[in-house]
Amino acid sequence: MSVWPAWQVRDDAGATAWFGVRLEFGDGARVDALAVVSEGCVSIEDVRAEPALSLDDLAALADWIEAPLSEACGVGGGAGSGADGEDAGSGPVVPAWPRGVEGQWLVAQKYRAAQEQGVDPVLAVMRATGQDRRKSLRLIGQARDAGFLTRRRAGR
């Protein structure tokens, strides 16, 4: 993920800054967003994606970019800073994902459930684990190696 300052406006109340955000995935997918920081809060003003994001993917976008964007924008954040387990203006905190066989089995469950629902199984694993695409693909591979998922067909 890359984040860069776009522009800033100062007034008597303080400053409002805009940042460009780009996520690029190994499969060629790309998401560009325009984030605004005002009064210590980060908001997304515009999102463009190739290929287009589904509503579920759009909802997951905040989870993908929250920590790196907050860090780049100089806004305090981090998981679990809210009293109810949520940060102000963000989604729920993802609990720690179990390691080993239990985690592999859960990854396989999330993957298969997403396939049955006709949604992207990798994104489902990303949302469930709170990990980026690369780490989620590694977790899926580990679930395959453990025998919880079938091998991918040749020719893909």
Coordinates of N, CA, C and O in Angstrom, one line a residue:
M1 N 0.8 -1.2 0.0 CA 0.0 0.0 0.0 C 0.9 1.2 0.0 O 1.9 1.3 0.7
S2 N 0.5 2.2 -0.8 CA 1.3 3.5 -0.8 C 0.3 4.6 -0.4 O -0.9 4.6 -0.8
V3 N 0.8 5.6 0.3 CA 0.0 6.7 0.8 C 0.9 7.9 0.5 O 2.1 7.9 0.8
W4 N 0.3 9.0 -0.1 CA 1.0 10.2 -0.3 C 0.1 11.4 -0.1 O -1.1 11.3 -0.3
P5 N 0.7 12.5 0.4 CA -0.1 13.7 0.6 C -0.6 14.3 -0.7 O 0.2 14.4 -1.6
A6 N -1.8 14.7 -0.8 CA -2.4 15.3 -2.0 C -2.4 16.8 -1.9 O -1.9 17.5 -2.7
W7 N -3.1 17.3 -0.9 CA -3.1 18.8 -0.6 C -3.6 19.0 0.8 O -4.2 18.1 1.5
Q8 N -3.5 20.3 1.3 CA -3.9 20.6 2.7 C -4.5 22.0 2.6 O -4.0 22.9 1.9
V9 N -5.5 22.2 3.5 CA -6.2 23.5 3.6 C -6.2 23.9 5.1 O -6.6 23.1 5.9
R10 N -5.7 25.1 5.4 CA -5.6 25.6 6.8 C -6.7 26.7 6.9 O -6.8 27.5 6.0
D11 N -7.3 26.7 8.1 CA -8.2 27.8 8.5 C -8.1 28.0 10.0 O -7.2 27.4 10.6
D12 N -8.9 28.9 10.5 CA -8.9 29.2 12.0 C -9.1 28.0 12.8 O -8.6 27.9 13.9
A13 N -9.8 27.0 12.3 CA -10.2 25.8 13.1 C -9.1 24.8 13.1 O -9.1 23.8 13.9
G14 N -8.1 24.9 12.2 CA -7.1 23.9 12.1 C -6.8 23.6 10.6 O -6.8 24.5 9.8
A15 N -6.5 22.4 10.3 CA -6.1 22.0 8.9 C -6.9 20.8 8.5 O -7.2 19.9 9.3
T16 N -7.2 20.7 7.2 CA -7.8 19.5 6.6 C -6.8 19.1 5.5 O -6.4 19.9 4.7
A17 N -6.4 17.8 5.6 CA -5.5 17.3 4.6 C -6.1 16.1 3.8 O -6.8 15.3 4.4
W18 N -5.7 16.0 2.6 CA -6.2 14.9 1.7 C -5.0 14.1 1.4 O -3.9 14.6 1.1
F19 N -5.2 12.8 1.3 CA -4.1 11.8 1.0 C -4.6 10.9 -0.1 O -5.7 10.4 -0.1
G20 N -3.7 10.6 -1.1 CA -3.9 9.6 -2.0 C -3.5 8.2 -1.5 O -2.5 8.1 -0.7
V21 N -4.3 7.2 -1.8 CA -4.0 5.8 -1.3 C -4.1 4.9 -2.4 O -5.1 5.0 -3.2
R22 N -3.1 4.0 -2.6 CA -3.2 3.0 -3.6 C -2.8 1.6 -3.0 O -1.8 1.5 -2.4
L23 N -3.7 0.6 -3.3 CA -3.4 -0.8 -3.0 C -3.3 -1.5 -4.3 O -4.2 -1.4 -5.2
E24 N -2.2 -2.2 -4.5 CA -2.0 -3.0 -5.7 C -1.8 -4.5 -5.3 O -1.1 -4.8 -4.3
F25 N -2.5 -5.4 -5.9 CA -2.5 -6.8 -5.6 C -1.7 -7.6 -6.7 O -1.7 -7.1 -7.8
G26 N -1.2 -8.7 -6.3 CA -0.4 -9.5 -7.2 C -1.1 -10.0 -8.5 O -0.5 -10.2 -9.5
D27 N -2.5 -10.0 -8.4 CA -3.2 -10.5 -9.5 C -3.6 -9.4 -10.5 O -4.4 -9.6 -11.4
G28 N -3.0 -8.2 -10.3 CA -3.3 -7.0 -11.1 C -4.4 -6.1 -10.7 O -4.6 -5.1 -11.2
A29 N -5.2 -6.5 -9.6 CA -6.2 -5.7 -9.1 C -5.6 -4.4 -8.5 O -4.5 -4.5 -7.9
R30 N -6.4 -3.3 -8.5 CA -5.9 -2.1 -7.9 C -7.0 -1.3 -7.3 O -8.1 -1.3 -7.9
V31 N -6.8 -0.7 -6.2 CA -7.7 0.2 -5.5 C -7.1 1.5 -5.3 O -6.0 1.6 -4.7
D32 N -7.7 2.6 -5.8 CA -7.2 4.0 -5.5 C -8.3 4.7 -4.6 O -9.5 4.6 -4.9
A33 N -7.8 5.4 -3.6 CA -8.8 6.1 -2.7 C -8.2 7.5 -2.4 O -7.0 7.7 -2.5
L34 N -9.2 8.4 -2.1 CA -8.8 9.7 -1.6 C -9.3 9.8 -0.2 O -10.5 9.7 0.1
A35 N -8.4 10.0 0.8 CA -8.7 10.0 2.2 C -8.5 11.5 2.7 O -7.7 12.2 2.2
V36 N -9.4 11.9 3.6 CA -9.3 13.2 4.2 C -9.1 13.1 5.7 O -9.8 12.2 6.3
V37 N -8.2 13.9 6.2 CA -8.0 13.9 7.7 C -8.4 15.3 8.2 O -7.9 16.3 7.7
S38 N -9.4 15.3 9.1 CA -9.9 16.5 9.7 C -10.3 16.3 11.1 O -10.9 15.3 11.4
E39 N -9.8 17.2 12.0 CA -10.1 17.1 13.4 C -9.8 15.7 14.0 O -10.5 15.1 14.8
G40 N -8.6 15.1 13.5 CA -8.2 13.9 14.1 C -8.9 12.6 13.6 O -8.6 11.5 14.0
C41 N -9.7 12.8 12.6 CA -10.5 11.6 12.0 C -10.1 11.4 10.6 O -9.9 12.4 9.8
V42 N -10.0 10.2 10.1 CA -9.7 9.9 8.7 C -11.0 9.4 8.1 O -11.7 8.5 8.6
S43 N -11.3 9.9 6.9 CA -12.5 9.5 6.2 C -12.1 9.3 4.7 O -11.1 9.8 4.3
I44 N -12.8 8.4 4.0 CA -12.6 8.2 2.6 C -13.6 9.0 1.8 O -14.8 8.9 2.0
E45 N -13.1 9.8 0.9 CA -14.0 10.6 0.0 C -14.3 9.9 -1.3 O -15.4 10.1 -1.8
D46 N -13.3 9.2 -1.9 CA -13.5 8.7 -3.2 C -12.8 7.3 -3.3 O -11.7 7.2 -2.7
V47 N -13.4 6.4 -4.0 CA -12.7 5.1 -4.2 C -12.9 4.7 -5.7 O -14.0 4.8 -6.2
R48 N -11.8 4.3 -6.3 CA -11.9 3.7 -7.7 C -11.1 2.4 -7.6 O -10.0 2.3 -7.1
A49 N -11.7 1.4 -8.3 CA -11.1 0.1 -8.2 C -11.2 -0.6 -9.6 O -12.1 -0.4 -10.3
E50 N -10.2 -1.4 -9.9 CA -10.1 -2.2 -11.1 C -9.7 -3.6 -10.8 O -8.5 -3.7 -10.3
P51 N -10.5 -4.6 -10.8 CA -11.9 -4.6 -11.2 C -12.7 -3.9 -10.0 O -12.3 -3.7 -8.9
A52 N -14.0 -3.6 -10.4 CA -14.9 -3.0 -9.4 C -15.0 -3.8 -8.1 O -15.0 -5.0 -8.1
L53 N -15.2 -3.1 -7.0 CA -15.4 -3.7 -5.7 C -16.8 -4.0 -5.5 O -17.7 -3.2 -5.8
S54 N -17.1 -5.2 -4.9 CA -18.5 -5.5 -4.4 C -18.7 -4.7 -3.2 O -17.8 -4.1 -2.6
L55 N -20.0 -4.7 -2.7 CA -20.3 -3.9 -1.5 C -19.5 -4.5 -0.3 O -19.0 -3.8 0.6
D56 N -19.4 -5.9 -0.3 CA -18.6 -6.5 0.8 C -17.1 -6.1 0.8 O -16.5 -5.8 1.8
D57 N -16.6 -6.1 -0.4 CA -15.2 -5.6 -0.6 C -15.0 -4.2 -0.2 O -14.0 -3.8 0.5
L58 N -16.0 -3.3 -0.5 CA -15.9 -1.9 -0.2 C -15.9 -1.8 1.4 O -15.2 -1.0 1.9
A59 N -16.7 -2.6 2.0 CA -16.8 -2.6 3.5 C -15.5 -3.0 4.1 O -15.0 -2.5 5.1
A60 N -14.8 -4.0 3.4 CA -13.5 -4.5 3.9 C -12.4 -3.5 3.7 O -11.3 -3.6 4.3
L61 N -12.6 -2.6 2.7 CA -11.5 -1.6 2.4 C -11.0 -0.9 3.6 O -9.8 -0.7 3.8
A62 N -11.9 -0.5 4.5 CA -11.5 0.2 5.7 C -10.6 -0.6 6.6 O -9.6 -0.1 7.1
D63 N -10.8 -1.9 6.7 CA -10.0 -2.8 7.4 C -8.6 -2.9 6.8 O -7.6 -3.0 7.5
W64 N -8.5 -2.9 5.5 CA -7.3 -3.1 4.8 C -6.4 -1.9 5.0 O -5.2 -2.1 5.1
I65 N -7.0 -0.7 5.0 CA -6.1 0.5 5.0 C -6.1 1.3 6.3 O -5.3 2.2 6.4
E66 N -6.8 0.9 7.2 CA -7.0 1.7 8.5 C -5.6 2.0 9.1 O -5.3 3.1 9.3
A67 N -4.9 1.0 9.5 CA -3.7 1.2 10.3 C -2.6 1.9 9.5 O -2.1 2.9 9.9
P68 N -2.3 1.4 8.2 CA -1.2 2.2 7.5 C -1.6 3.6 7.2 O -0.8 4.5 7.2
L69 N -2.9 3.8 6.9 CA -3.4 5.2 6.5 C -3.3 6.1 7.7 O -2.8 7.2 7.7
S70 N -3.7 5.6 8.9 CA -3.7 6.4 10.1 C -2.2 6.8 10.5 O -2.0 7.9 10.9
E71 N -1.3 5.8 10.3 CA 0.1 6.1 10.6 C 0.6 7.1 9.6 O 1.3 8.0 10.0
A72 N 0.3 7.0 8.3 CA 0.8 7.9 7.3 C 0.3 9.3 7.5 O 0.9 10.3 7.2
C73 N -1.0 9.4 8.0 CA -1.6 10.7 8.2 C -1.3 11.3 9.5 O -1.7 12.4 9.8
G74 N -0.7 10.5 10.4 CA -0.3 11.1 11.7 C -1.5 11.1 12.7 O -1.5 11.9 13.6
V75 N -2.5 10.2 12.5 CA -3.6 10.2 13.3 C -3.5 9.0 14.2 O -3.2 7.9 13.7
G76 N -3.6 9.1 15.5 CA -3.5 8.0 16.5 C -4.6 7.0 16.2 O -5.7 7.4 15.8
G77 N -4.3 5.8 16.4 CA -5.3 4.7 16.1 C -4.8 3.5 16.7 O -4.2 3.4 17.8
G78 N -5.0 2.4 16.0 CA -4.5 1.1 16.5 C -5.7 0.3 17.0 O -6.7 0.9 17.4
A79 N -5.6 -1.0 16.9 CA -6.8 -1.8 17.2 C -7.1 -1.8 18.7 O -6.2 -1.7 19.5
G80 N -8.4 -1.7 18.9 CA -8.8 -1.8 20.3 C -8.7 -0.5 21.1 O -8.8 -0.6 22.3
S81 N -8.6 0.7 20.5 CA -8.5 1.9 21.3 C -9.8 2.3 21.9 O -9.8 3.1 22.8
G82 N -10.9 1.9 21.3 CA -12.2 2.2 21.9 C -12.6 1.4 23.0 O -12.1 0.2 23.2
A83 N -13.4 1.9 23.9 CA -13.8 1.2 25.1 C -14.7 -0.1 24.8 O -14.7 -1.0 25.5
D84 N -15.4 0.0 23.6 CA -16.2 -1.1 23.3 C -15.6 -2.1 22.3 O -16.3 -2.9 21.7
G85 N -14.3 -2.0 22.1 CA -13.6 -2.9 21.2 C -13.6 -2.4 19.8 O -13.2 -3.1 18.9
E86 N -14.0 -1.1 19.6 CA -13.9 -0.6 18.3 C -13.3 0.8 18.3 O -13.4 1.5 19.3
D87 N -12.6 1.2 17.3 CA -12.0 2.5 17.2 C -13.1 3.4 16.7 O -14.0 3.0 16.0
A88 N -13.0 4.7 17.1 CA -14.0 5.7 16.6 C -13.9 5.7 15.1 O -12.9 5.9 14.5
G89 N -15.1 5.5 14.5 CA -15.2 5.7 13.0 C -14.6 4.5 12.3 O -14.4 4.6 11.1
S90 N -14.3 3.4 12.9 CA -13.8 2.2 12.2 C -14.7 1.0 12.5 O -15.6 1.0 13.3
G91 N -14.3 -0.1 11.8 CA -15.1 -1.3 12.0 C -14.6 -2.1 13.2 O -13.8 -1.6 14.0
P92 N -15.2 -3.2 13.5 CA -14.9 -4.0 14.7 C -13.4 -4.5 14.6 O -12.9 -4.7 13.6
V93 N -12.9 -4.6 15.8 CA -11.5 -5.1 15.9 C -11.5 -6.6 15.6 O -12.3 -7.4 16.2
V94 N -10.6 -7.1 14.8 CA -10.5 -8.5 14.5 C -9.7 -9.2 15.5 O -8.6 -8.8 15.8
P95 N -10.3 -10.2 16.2 CA -9.6 -10.9 17.2 C -8.4 -11.7 16.6 O -8.3 -11.9 15.4
A96 N -7.4 -12.0 17.5 CA -6.2 -12.7 17.0 C -6.7 -14.1 16.4 O -7.5 -14.8 17.0
W97 N -6.1 -14.4 15.3 CA -6.4 -15.6 14.6 C -5.6 -16.8 15.2 O -4.4 -16.6 15.4
P98 N -6.3 -17.9 15.4 CA -5.5 -19.0 16.0 C -4.5 -19.5 15.1 O -4.6 -19.5 13.9
R99 N -3.4 -20.0 15.6 CA -2.3 -20.6 14.8 C -2.5 -22.1 14.7 O -3.3 -22.7 15.4
G100 N -1.7 -22.7 13.8 CA -1.6 -24.1 13.7 C -2.8 -24.7 13.1 O -3.5 -24.1 12.3
V101 N -3.1 -25.9 13.5 CA -4.2 -26.7 12.8 C -5.5 -26.0 13.0 O -6.3 -26.0 12.1
E102 N -5.8 -25.5 14.2 CA -7.1 -24.8 14.4 C -7.3 -23.6 13.4 O -8.3 -23.5 12.8
G103 N -6.3 -22.8 13.2 CA -6.3 -21.7 12.3 C -6.5 -22.2 10.9 O -7.3 -21.6 10.1
Q104 N -5.8 -23.2 10.5 CA -5.9 -23.8 9.1 C -7.3 -24.3 8.9 O -7.9 -24.1 7.8
W105 N -7.9 -24.9 9.9 CA -9.3 -25.5 9.7 C -10.2 -24.3 9.6 O -11.1 -24.4 8.7
L106 N -10.1 -23.2 10.4 CA -11.0 -22.1 10.3 C -10.8 -21.4 9.0 O -11.8 -20.9 8.4
V107 N -9.6 -21.3 8.4 CA -9.4 -20.7 7.1 C -10.2 -21.5 6.1 O -10.9 -20.9 5.2
A108 N -10.0 -22.8 6.1 CA -10.8 -23.6 5.2 C -12.3 -23.4 5.3 O -13.0 -23.4 4.3
Q109 N -12.8 -23.3 6.5 CA -14.2 -23.1 6.7 C -14.7 -21.8 6.0 O -15.7 -21.7 5.3
K110 N -13.9 -20.7 6.3 CA -14.3 -19.4 5.7 C -14.2 -19.5 4.2 O -15.0 -18.9 3.5
Y111 N -13.1 -20.1 3.7 CA -12.9 -20.2 2.2 C -14.1 -20.9 1.6 O -14.6 -20.5 0.6
R112 N -14.4 -22.1 2.1 CA -15.5 -22.9 1.5 C -16.9 -22.2 1.6 O -17.7 -22.2 0.7
A113 N -17.1 -21.5 2.8 CA -18.4 -20.8 2.9 C -18.5 -19.7 1.9 O -19.6 -19.5 1.3
A114 N -17.4 -19.0 1.6 CA -17.4 -17.9 0.6 C -17.7 -18.5 -0.8 O -18.5 -17.9 -1.5
Q115 N -17.1 -19.6 -1.1 CA -17.3 -20.3 -2.4 C -18.8 -20.6 -2.5 O -19.3 -20.4 -3.6
E116 N -19.4 -21.2 -1.5 CA -20.8 -21.6 -1.5 C -21.7 -20.3 -1.7 O -22.7 -20.4 -2.4
Q117 N -21.3 -19.2 -1.2 CA -22.1 -18.0 -1.3 C -21.8 -17.2 -2.6 O -22.4 -16.2 -2.9
G118 N -20.8 -17.7 -3.4 CA -20.5 -17.1 -4.6 C -19.7 -15.8 -4.5 O -19.7 -14.9 -5.4
V119 N -19.0 -15.6 -3.4 CA -18.1 -14.4 -3.2 C -16.7 -14.9 -3.2 O -16.3 -16.0 -3.1
D120 N -15.8 -13.9 -3.3 CA -14.4 -14.1 -3.4 C -13.9 -14.8 -2.1 O -13.9 -14.1 -1.0
P121 N -13.4 -16.0 -2.1 CA -13.0 -16.7 -0.9 C -11.7 -16.1 -0.3 O -11.5 -16.1 0.9
V122 N -10.8 -15.5 -1.1 CA -9.6 -14.9 -0.6 C -10.0 -13.6 0.2 O -9.5 -13.4 1.3
L123 N -10.9 -12.8 -0.3 CA -11.4 -11.7 0.5 C -12.1 -12.1 1.7 O -11.9 -11.4 2.8
A124 N -12.8 -13.2 1.7 CA -13.5 -13.7 2.9 C -12.4 -14.0 4.0 O -12.6 -13.7 5.2
V125 N -11.3 -14.7 3.6 CA -10.3 -15.0 4.5 C -9.6 -13.7 5.0 O -9.3 -13.6 6.2
M126 N -9.4 -12.8 4.1 CA -8.8 -11.5 4.5 C -9.6 -10.8 5.6 O -9.1 -10.4 6.6
R127 N -10.9 -10.8 5.4 CA -11.8 -10.1 6.4 C -11.8 -10.9 7.7 O -11.8 -10.3 8.8
A128 N -11.8 -12.2 7.6 CA -11.9 -13.0 8.8 C -10.6 -12.9 9.7 O -10.7 -12.9 10.9
T129 N -9.5 -12.9 9.0 CA -8.2 -13.0 9.7 C -7.6 -11.6 10.0 O -6.8 -11.5 10.8
G130 N -8.1 -10.6 9.2 CA -7.5 -9.3 9.4 C -6.2 -9.1 8.7 O -5.5 -8.2 8.9
Q131 N -5.8 -10.1 7.9 CA -4.5 -10.1 7.2 C -4.6 -9.5 5.8 O -5.7 -9.5 5.2
D132 N -3.5 -9.1 5.2 CA -3.5 -8.6 3.8 C -3.6 -9.8 2.9 O -3.6 -11.0 3.3
R133 N -3.7 -9.5 1.6 CA -3.9 -10.5 0.6 C -2.8 -11.6 0.6 O -3.0 -12.8 0.5
R134 N -1.5 -11.1 0.6 CA -0.4 -12.1 0.6 C -0.5 -13.0 1.7 O -0.3 -14.3 1.6
K135 N -0.6 -12.5 3.0 CA -0.7 -13.4 4.2 C -1.9 -14.3 4.1 O -1.8 -15.5 4.5
S136 N -3.0 -13.8 3.6 CA -4.2 -14.7 3.5 C -4.0 -15.8 2.5 O -4.4 -16.9 2.8
L137 N -3.3 -15.5 1.4 CA -3.0 -16.6 0.4 C -2.1 -17.6 1.0 O -2.2 -18.8 0.8
R138 N -1.2 -17.2 1.9 CA -0.3 -18.1 2.5 C -1.1 -19.0 3.5 O -0.9 -20.2 3.6
L139 N -2.0 -18.4 4.2 CA -2.9 -19.2 5.2 C -3.7 -20.2 4.4 O -3.9 -21.3 4.9
I140 N -4.2 -19.8 3.2 CA -5.0 -20.7 2.4 C -4.1 -21.9 1.9 O -4.5 -23.0 2.0
G141 N -2.9 -21.6 1.5 CA -2.0 -22.6 1.1 C -1.7 -23.6 2.3 O -1.6 -24.8 2.0
Q142 N -1.5 -23.0 3.5 CA -1.3 -23.9 4.6 C -2.5 -24.8 4.9 O -2.3 -26.0 5.2
A143 N -3.7 -24.3 4.7 CA -4.9 -25.1 4.9 C -4.9 -26.2 3.8 O -5.3 -27.3 4.1
R144 N -4.5 -25.9 2.6 CA -4.4 -26.9 1.6 C -3.4 -28.0 1.9 O -3.7 -29.2 1.8
D145 N -2.2 -27.5 2.4 CA -1.2 -28.5 2.7 C -1.6 -29.4 3.9 O -1.2 -30.5 3.9
A146 N -2.5 -28.9 4.8 CA -2.9 -29.7 5.9 C -4.1 -30.6 5.5 O -4.5 -31.4 6.3
G147 N -4.6 -30.5 4.2 CA -5.6 -31.4 3.8 C -7.0 -30.9 4.0 O -8.0 -31.6 3.7
F148 N -7.2 -29.6 4.5 CA -8.5 -29.1 4.7 C -9.2 -28.5 3.5 O -10.4 -28.3 3.5
L149 N -8.4 -28.2 2.5 CA -8.9 -27.8 1.2 C -8.3 -28.6 0.1 O -7.2 -29.1 0.2
T150 N -9.0 -28.8 -1.0 CA -8.5 -29.6 -2.1 C -7.5 -28.8 -2.9 O -7.4 -27.6 -2.8
R151 N -6.6 -29.5 -3.6 CA -5.6 -28.9 -4.4 C -6.2 -28.1 -5.5 O -7.3 -28.5 -6.0
R152 N -5.6 -27.0 -5.9 CA -6.0 -26.2 -7.0 C -5.8 -27.0 -8.3 O -4.9 -27.8 -8.4
R153 N -6.7 -26.9 -9.3 CA -6.6 -27.6 -10.5 C -5.4 -26.9 -11.4 O -5.2 -25.7 -11.3
A154 N -4.7 -27.8 -12.1 CA -3.6 -27.3 -13.0 C -4.3 -26.4 -14.1 O -5.4 -26.6 -14.5
G155 N -3.5 -25.5 -14.6 CA -3.9 -24.6 -15.7 C -4.5 -23.3 -15.2 O -5.0 -22.5 -16.0
R156 N -4.5 -23.0 -14.0 CA -5.0 -21.8 -13.5 C -4.0 -20.7 -13.5 O -2.9 -20.9 -13.3

